[in-house]
């Protein structure tokens, strides 16, 4: 298994330095976004592709204490996305931080757009990600998140994953996402299935009632894994355990 820690305590300097130079995402922007959308119009070369929206912190990476840990499987996932999808990283993190992280994990430029914290959509505690702000057809847009509140109102487009908290424990989440996206692209090409239709029918997803940071509950489609906490009605914020998802024999093993 590849080492997950890719940058040490100096990582914070990486995105501080990003403030001093123009982002490559701005320099190579595909068109110009409108006042009502967060993205430029979809490039004609990507017109037939689905749009994949990926959360960053605790979904793809973990860097809360300084060192940057990258979830296993990121290289394989990004390679597939580069060849088959329009890819958006959408994070509540600050712009300089988000761009520095994406620059480190996406060495081949697979990510087409990066959306960071902005008053257009971020409202303090509320970090709901309104997919209509992307200017993309929600029938062809799928989002992967570790926070239920972020997909509120777009549960038919969202896939909830377990928190990634760094370290060197084995983790198969991104490999499972890769398998799901391969199946989605195949079925879209063969059956013209929409993203909401696929999410409702995929055996890699389970519809569960989960607690939210707002104190209520939501029905979300969760990546098929063993999360016993999600079966319990609790009054405090949920802290999901890490898990191993064994694709080969479909066993689920909780890791404390």
mmCIF file of C-alpha atoms in Angstrom:
data_model
loop_
_atom_site.group_PDB
_atom_site.id
_atom_site.type_symbol
_atom_site.label_atom_id
_atom_site.label_comp_id
_atom_site.label_asym_id
_atom_site.label_seq_id
_atom_site.Cartn_x
_atom_site.Cartn_y
_atom_site.Cartn_z
ATOM 1 C CA UNK A 1 0.000 0.000 0.000
ATOM 2 C CA UNK A 2 1.317 3.459 -0.904
ATOM 3 C CA UNK A 3 2.274 5.774 1.943
ATOM 4 C CA UNK A 4 -0.647 8.115 2.578
ATOM 5 C CA UNK A 5 1.333 10.930 4.183
ATOM 6 C CA UNK A 6 2.654 12.913 1.221
ATOM 7 C CA UNK A 7 3.657 16.169 2.895
ATOM 8 C CA UNK A 8 4.894 16.860 6.413
ATOM 9 C CA UNK A 9 4.436 19.762 8.786
ATOM 10 C CA UNK A 10 5.669 22.141 6.091
ATOM 11 C CA UNK A 11 2.497 21.625 4.066
ATOM 12 C CA UNK A 12 0.907 24.800 5.401
ATOM 13 C CA UNK A 13 3.688 26.760 3.713
ATOM 14 C CA UNK A 14 2.572 25.263 0.406
ATOM 15 C CA UNK A 15 -0.757 27.023 0.375
ATOM 16 C CA UNK A 16 0.534 30.197 2.008
ATOM 17 C CA UNK A 17 2.877 30.514 -0.962
ATOM 18 C CA UNK A 18 -0.078 29.974 -3.278
ATOM 19 C CA UNK A 19 -1.336 33.428 -2.295
ATOM 20 C CA UNK A 20 1.690 34.931 -4.031
ATOM 21 C CA UNK A 21 1.083 33.466 -7.449
ATOM 22 C CA UNK A 22 -1.804 33.186 -9.845
ATOM 23 C CA UNK A 23 -3.578 29.867 -9.760
ATOM 24 C CA UNK A 24 -3.119 27.587 -12.743
ATOM 25 C CA UNK A 25 -6.867 27.025 -12.616
ATOM 26 C CA UNK A 26 -7.461 30.704 -13.273
ATOM 27 C CA UNK A 27 -4.791 30.795 -15.962
ATOM 28 C CA UNK A 28 -6.376 27.892 -17.845
ATOM 29 C CA UNK A 29 -10.046 28.570 -17.112
ATOM 30 C CA UNK A 30 -12.516 27.137 -19.616
ATOM 31 C CA UNK A 31 -14.454 30.273 -20.476
ATOM 32 C CA UNK A 32 -15.887 32.717 -17.951
ATOM 33 C CA UNK A 33 -18.437 31.943 -15.263
ATOM 34 C CA UNK A 34 -21.667 33.922 -15.193
ATOM 35 C CA UNK A 35 -23.060 35.870 -12.244
ATOM 36 C CA UNK A 36 -25.496 33.062 -11.456
ATOM 37 C CA UNK A 37 -23.130 30.098 -11.696
ATOM 38 C CA UNK A 38 -19.903 29.042 -10.036
ATOM 39 C CA UNK A 39 -18.470 27.477 -13.197
ATOM 40 C CA UNK A 40 -17.854 28.484 -16.766
ATOM 41 C CA UNK A 41 -20.099 26.795 -19.349
ATOM 42 C CA UNK A 42 -19.247 23.163 -19.950
ATOM 43 C CA UNK A 43 -16.534 22.781 -22.553
ATOM 44 C CA UNK A 44 -17.750 21.250 -25.819
ATOM 45 C CA UNK A 45 -15.183 18.448 -25.542
ATOM 46 C CA UNK A 46 -16.823 17.380 -22.262
ATOM 47 C CA UNK A 47 -20.432 17.780 -23.389
ATOM 48 C CA UNK A 48 -21.281 14.060 -23.340
ATOM 49 C CA UNK A 49 -19.605 13.348 -20.004
ATOM 50 C CA UNK A 50 -21.159 13.171 -16.570
ATOM 51 C CA UNK A 51 -20.060 15.791 -14.037
ATOM 52 C CA UNK A 52 -18.419 14.362 -10.906
ATOM 53 C CA UNK A 53 -18.239 16.642 -7.860
ATOM 54 C CA UNK A 54 -15.761 15.628 -5.157
ATOM 55 C CA UNK A 55 -15.502 17.056 -1.675
ATOM 56 C CA UNK A 56 -11.905 17.565 -0.550
ATOM 57 C CA UNK A 57 -11.288 17.483 3.215
ATOM 58 C CA UNK A 58 -12.009 14.147 4.903
ATOM 59 C CA UNK A 59 -13.229 12.776 1.567
ATOM 60 C CA UNK A 60 -10.064 12.845 -0.569
ATOM 61 C CA UNK A 61 -7.478 14.132 1.908
ATOM 62 C CA UNK A 62 -6.867 14.912 5.564
ATOM 63 C CA UNK A 63 -4.710 17.849 6.636
ATOM 64 C CA UNK A 64 -6.339 19.238 9.753
ATOM 65 C CA UNK A 65 -3.252 18.951 11.963
ATOM 66 C CA UNK A 66 -0.740 20.084 9.351
ATOM 67 C CA UNK A 67 0.590 16.952 7.604
ATOM 68 C CA UNK A 68 -1.260 16.091 4.405
ATOM 69 C CA UNK A 69 -2.617 12.566 4.072
ATOM 70 C CA UNK A 70 -4.114 11.401 0.773
ATOM 71 C CA UNK A 71 -6.762 8.691 0.689
ATOM 72 C CA UNK A 72 -5.545 5.530 -1.083
ATOM 73 C CA UNK A 73 -6.703 5.138 -4.667
ATOM 74 C CA UNK A 74 -6.555 8.810 -5.642
ATOM 75 C CA UNK A 75 -4.240 8.222 -8.626
ATOM 76 C CA UNK A 76 -6.439 5.529 -10.137
ATOM 77 C CA UNK A 77 -9.604 7.542 -9.560
ATOM 78 C CA UNK A 78 -8.206 10.713 -11.127
ATOM 79 C CA UNK A 79 -6.922 8.811 -14.147
ATOM 80 C CA UNK A 80 -10.402 7.430 -14.833
ATOM 81 C CA UNK A 81 -11.994 10.837 -14.295
ATOM 82 C CA UNK A 82 -9.569 12.477 -16.715
ATOM 83 C CA UNK A 83 -10.613 10.082 -19.464
ATOM 84 C CA UNK A 84 -14.353 9.828 -18.794
ATOM 85 C CA UNK A 85 -15.813 12.700 -16.746
ATOM 86 C CA UNK A 86 -15.906 16.410 -16.090
ATOM 87 C CA UNK A 87 -14.393 16.731 -12.614
ATOM 88 C CA UNK A 88 -15.091 19.392 -9.997
ATOM 89 C CA UNK A 89 -13.487 19.632 -6.555
ATOM 90 C CA UNK A 90 -15.818 21.595 -4.254
ATOM 91 C CA UNK A 91 -14.624 22.444 -0.757
ATOM 92 C CA UNK A 92 -15.463 24.748 2.129
ATOM 93 C CA UNK A 93 -11.720 25.303 2.521
ATOM 94 C CA UNK A 94 -10.095 28.595 1.606
ATOM 95 C CA UNK A 95 -9.050 29.144 -2.000
ATOM 96 C CA UNK A 96 -5.280 29.134 -1.457
ATOM 97 C CA UNK A 97 -5.443 25.946 0.584
ATOM 98 C CA UNK A 98 -7.727 24.174 -1.903
ATOM 99 C CA UNK A 99 -5.560 25.047 -4.888
ATOM 100 C CA UNK A 100 -2.385 23.939 -3.106
ATOM 101 C CA UNK A 101 -3.896 20.559 -2.223
ATOM 102 C CA UNK A 102 -5.293 19.953 -5.705
ATOM 103 C CA UNK A 103 -1.956 20.925 -7.220
ATOM 104 C CA UNK A 104 -0.270 18.229 -5.122
ATOM 105 C CA UNK A 105 -2.720 15.380 -5.693
ATOM 106 C CA UNK A 106 -3.639 16.115 -9.323
ATOM 107 C CA UNK A 107 -0.334 16.148 -11.163
ATOM 108 C CA UNK A 108 -1.930 15.384 -14.554
ATOM 109 C CA UNK A 109 -4.591 18.101 -14.515
ATOM 110 C CA UNK A 110 -7.563 15.734 -14.278
ATOM 111 C CA UNK A 111 -9.590 18.245 -12.232
ATOM 112 C CA UNK A 112 -11.322 20.737 -14.512
ATOM 113 C CA UNK A 113 -12.646 23.093 -11.827
ATOM 114 C CA UNK A 114 -11.948 23.869 -8.170
ATOM 115 C CA UNK A 115 -14.581 25.662 -6.076
ATOM 116 C CA UNK A 116 -13.478 26.994 -2.691
ATOM 117 C CA UNK A 117 -15.211 28.895 0.115
ATOM 118 C CA UNK A 118 -17.079 31.851 -1.337
ATOM 119 C CA UNK A 119 -19.928 34.099 -0.203
ATOM 120 C CA UNK A 120 -21.898 33.010 -3.274
ATOM 121 C CA UNK A 121 -22.691 29.682 -1.617
ATOM 122 C CA UNK A 122 -20.994 29.474 1.810
ATOM 123 C CA UNK A 123 -23.105 30.782 4.692
ATOM 124 C CA UNK A 124 -21.020 30.335 7.830
ATOM 125 C CA UNK A 125 -22.126 27.132 9.544
ATOM 126 C CA UNK A 126 -24.248 26.184 6.536
ATOM 127 C CA UNK A 127 -22.126 24.648 3.793
ATOM 128 C CA UNK A 128 -24.930 23.302 1.607
ATOM 129 C CA UNK A 129 -23.717 22.757 -1.938
ATOM 130 C CA UNK A 130 -26.463 23.890 -4.289
ATOM 131 C CA UNK A 131 -25.839 21.940 -7.485
ATOM 132 C CA UNK A 132 -27.915 24.388 -9.533
ATOM 133 C CA UNK A 133 -25.112 26.925 -9.023
ATOM 134 C CA UNK A 134 -22.834 24.789 -11.186
ATOM 135 C CA UNK A 135 -24.829 25.447 -14.344
ATOM 136 C CA UNK A 136 -24.897 21.715 -15.059
ATOM 137 C CA UNK A 137 -27.766 19.304 -15.683
ATOM 138 C CA UNK A 138 -28.514 17.553 -12.379
ATOM 139 C CA UNK A 139 -29.544 14.479 -14.378
ATOM 140 C CA UNK A 140 -25.855 14.003 -15.225
ATOM 141 C CA UNK A 141 -24.235 15.275 -12.006
ATOM 142 C CA UNK A 142 -23.089 13.136 -9.059
ATOM 143 C CA UNK A 143 -21.483 14.395 -5.848
ATOM 144 C CA UNK A 144 -19.398 12.520 -3.255
ATOM 145 C CA UNK A 145 -19.420 13.941 0.282
ATOM 146 C CA UNK A 146 -18.666 12.964 3.866
ATOM 147 C CA UNK A 147 -21.073 15.550 5.357
ATOM 148 C CA UNK A 148 -24.838 15.008 4.940
ATOM 149 C CA UNK A 149 -25.682 18.718 5.308
ATOM 150 C CA UNK A 150 -23.667 19.521 2.170
ATOM 151 C CA UNK A 151 -25.986 17.502 -0.084
ATOM 152 C CA UNK A 152 -29.236 18.647 1.515
ATOM 153 C CA UNK A 153 -31.836 19.092 -1.200
ATOM 154 C CA UNK A 154 -29.817 16.999 -3.658
ATOM 155 C CA UNK A 155 -29.956 13.609 -1.977
ATOM 156 C CA UNK A 156 -30.814 11.987 -5.326
ATOM 157 C CA UNK A 157 -27.434 13.141 -6.662
ATOM 158 C CA UNK A 158 -25.314 12.583 -3.573
ATOM 159 C CA UNK A 159 -23.250 9.689 -2.252
ATOM 160 C CA UNK A 160 -22.224 9.854 1.399
ATOM 161 C CA UNK A 161 -18.850 8.335 2.326
ATOM 162 C CA UNK A 162 -17.163 7.661 5.660
ATOM 163 C CA UNK A 163 -14.780 10.271 7.056
ATOM 164 C CA UNK A 164 -11.134 9.942 6.093
ATOM 165 C CA UNK A 165 -8.928 10.872 9.045
ATOM 166 C CA UNK A 166 -5.439 10.187 7.735
ATOM 167 C CA UNK A 167 -2.964 7.767 9.234
ATOM 168 C CA UNK A 168 -1.728 4.671 7.445
ATOM 169 C CA UNK A 169 -4.760 2.400 7.872
ATOM 170 C CA UNK A 170 -5.992 0.503 4.840
ATOM 171 C CA UNK A 171 -8.906 2.235 3.122
ATOM 172 C CA UNK A 172 -10.784 1.115 -0.009
ATOM 173 C CA UNK A 173 -13.289 3.968 -0.321
ATOM 174 C CA UNK A 174 -11.879 5.577 -3.475
ATOM 175 C CA UNK A 175 -11.503 2.192 -5.146
ATOM 176 C CA UNK A 176 -15.191 1.565 -4.449
ATOM 177 C CA UNK A 177 -16.069 4.990 -5.875
ATOM 178 C CA UNK A 178 -14.007 4.131 -8.953
ATOM 179 C CA UNK A 179 -15.957 0.906 -9.425
ATOM 180 C CA UNK A 180 -19.236 2.774 -9.007
ATOM 181 C CA UNK A 181 -18.290 5.420 -11.580
ATOM 182 C CA UNK A 182 -17.150 2.816 -14.094
ATOM 183 C CA UNK A 183 -20.521 1.104 -13.746
ATOM 184 C CA UNK A 184 -22.392 4.420 -14.012
ATOM 185 C CA UNK A 185 -20.543 5.444 -17.190
ATOM 186 C CA UNK A 186 -21.148 2.011 -18.725
ATOM 187 C CA UNK A 187 -24.870 2.029 -17.940
ATOM 188 C CA UNK A 188 -25.225 5.607 -19.121
ATOM 189 C CA UNK A 189 -23.674 4.659 -22.472
ATOM 190 C CA UNK A 190 -25.728 1.481 -22.821
ATOM 191 C CA UNK A 191 -29.033 2.403 -21.158
ATOM 192 C CA UNK A 192 -28.965 6.235 -21.111
ATOM 193 C CA UNK A 193 -29.597 6.053 -17.363
ATOM 194 C CA UNK A 194 -29.631 9.306 -15.376
ATOM 195 C CA UNK A 195 -27.579 9.857 -12.230
ATOM 196 C CA UNK A 196 -30.632 9.854 -9.890
ATOM 197 C CA UNK A 197 -31.881 6.642 -11.518
ATOM 198 C CA UNK A 198 -28.484 5.025 -11.095
ATOM 199 C CA UNK A 199 -28.125 6.071 -7.467
ATOM 200 C CA UNK A 200 -31.532 4.596 -6.627
ATOM 201 C CA UNK A 201 -30.651 1.277 -8.280
ATOM 202 C CA UNK A 202 -26.952 0.733 -7.473
ATOM 203 C CA UNK A 203 -26.142 -2.202 -5.179
ATOM 204 C CA UNK A 204 -23.061 -0.296 -4.001
ATOM 205 C CA UNK A 205 -25.317 2.188 -2.199
ATOM 206 C CA UNK A 206 -27.697 1.899 0.740
ATOM 207 C CA UNK A 207 -30.416 4.426 1.581
ATOM 208 C CA UNK A 208 -30.032 5.260 5.275
ATOM 209 C CA UNK A 209 -31.365 7.793 7.757
ATOM 210 C CA UNK A 210 -28.373 9.707 9.117
ATOM 211 C CA UNK A 211 -28.011 12.468 11.742
ATOM 212 C CA UNK A 212 -26.807 15.878 10.567
ATOM 213 C CA UNK A 213 -24.783 18.724 12.050
ATOM 214 C CA UNK A 214 -28.002 20.769 12.162
ATOM 215 C CA UNK A 215 -29.454 18.328 14.693
ATOM 216 C CA UNK A 216 -32.039 16.696 12.460
ATOM 217 C CA UNK A 217 -31.915 13.605 10.252
ATOM 218 C CA UNK A 218 -31.689 13.031 6.504
ATOM 219 C CA UNK A 219 -32.173 10.096 4.184
ATOM 220 C CA UNK A 220 -28.931 9.701 2.231
ATOM 221 C CA UNK A 221 -27.460 7.157 -0.139
ATOM 222 C CA UNK A 222 -24.355 5.824 1.611
ATOM 223 C CA UNK A 223 -21.458 4.006 0.027
ATOM 224 C CA UNK A 224 -22.021 0.351 0.873
ATOM 225 C CA UNK A 225 -20.080 -0.078 4.114
ATOM 226 C CA UNK A 226 -20.562 -1.114 7.708
ATOM 227 C CA UNK A 227 -21.626 1.933 9.689
ATOM 228 C CA UNK A 228 -23.542 0.660 12.745
ATOM 229 C CA UNK A 229 -23.721 4.200 14.161
ATOM 230 C CA UNK A 230 -26.009 5.217 11.304
ATOM 231 C CA UNK A 231 -28.627 2.752 12.531
ATOM 232 C CA UNK A 232 -28.817 4.484 15.901
ATOM 233 C CA UNK A 233 -30.779 7.613 16.687
ATOM 234 C CA UNK A 234 -28.370 9.897 18.512
ATOM 235 C CA UNK A 235 -28.535 13.523 19.605
ATOM 236 C CA UNK A 236 -24.883 14.473 19.144
ATOM 237 C CA UNK A 237 -22.921 14.890 15.871
ATOM 238 C CA UNK A 238 -21.979 11.566 14.307
ATOM 239 C CA UNK A 239 -18.338 10.584 14.089
ATOM 240 C CA UNK A 240 -18.099 7.762 11.567
ATOM 241 C CA UNK A 241 -15.545 5.039 12.048
ATOM 242 C CA UNK A 242 -13.049 4.183 9.383
ATOM 243 C CA UNK A 243 -13.873 1.022 7.480
ATOM 244 C CA UNK A 244 -12.459 -1.473 5.056
ATOM 245 C CA UNK A 245 -14.638 -2.362 2.114
ATOM 246 C CA UNK A 246 -13.459 -5.630 0.592
ATOM 247 C CA UNK A 247 -14.626 -5.476 -3.019
ATOM 248 C CA UNK A 248 -13.623 -9.026 -3.851
ATOM 249 C CA UNK A 249 -15.784 -10.904 -1.353
ATOM 250 C CA UNK A 250 -18.084 -7.968 -0.380
ATOM 251 C CA UNK A 251 -17.223 -8.260 3.327
ATOM 252 C CA UNK A 252 -17.422 -5.165 5.499
ATOM 253 C CA UNK A 253 -14.956 -4.803 8.353
ATOM 254 C CA UNK A 254 -15.130 -1.952 10.848
ATOM 255 C CA UNK A 255 -11.851 -0.421 11.982
ATOM 256 C CA UNK A 256 -11.794 1.372 15.321
#
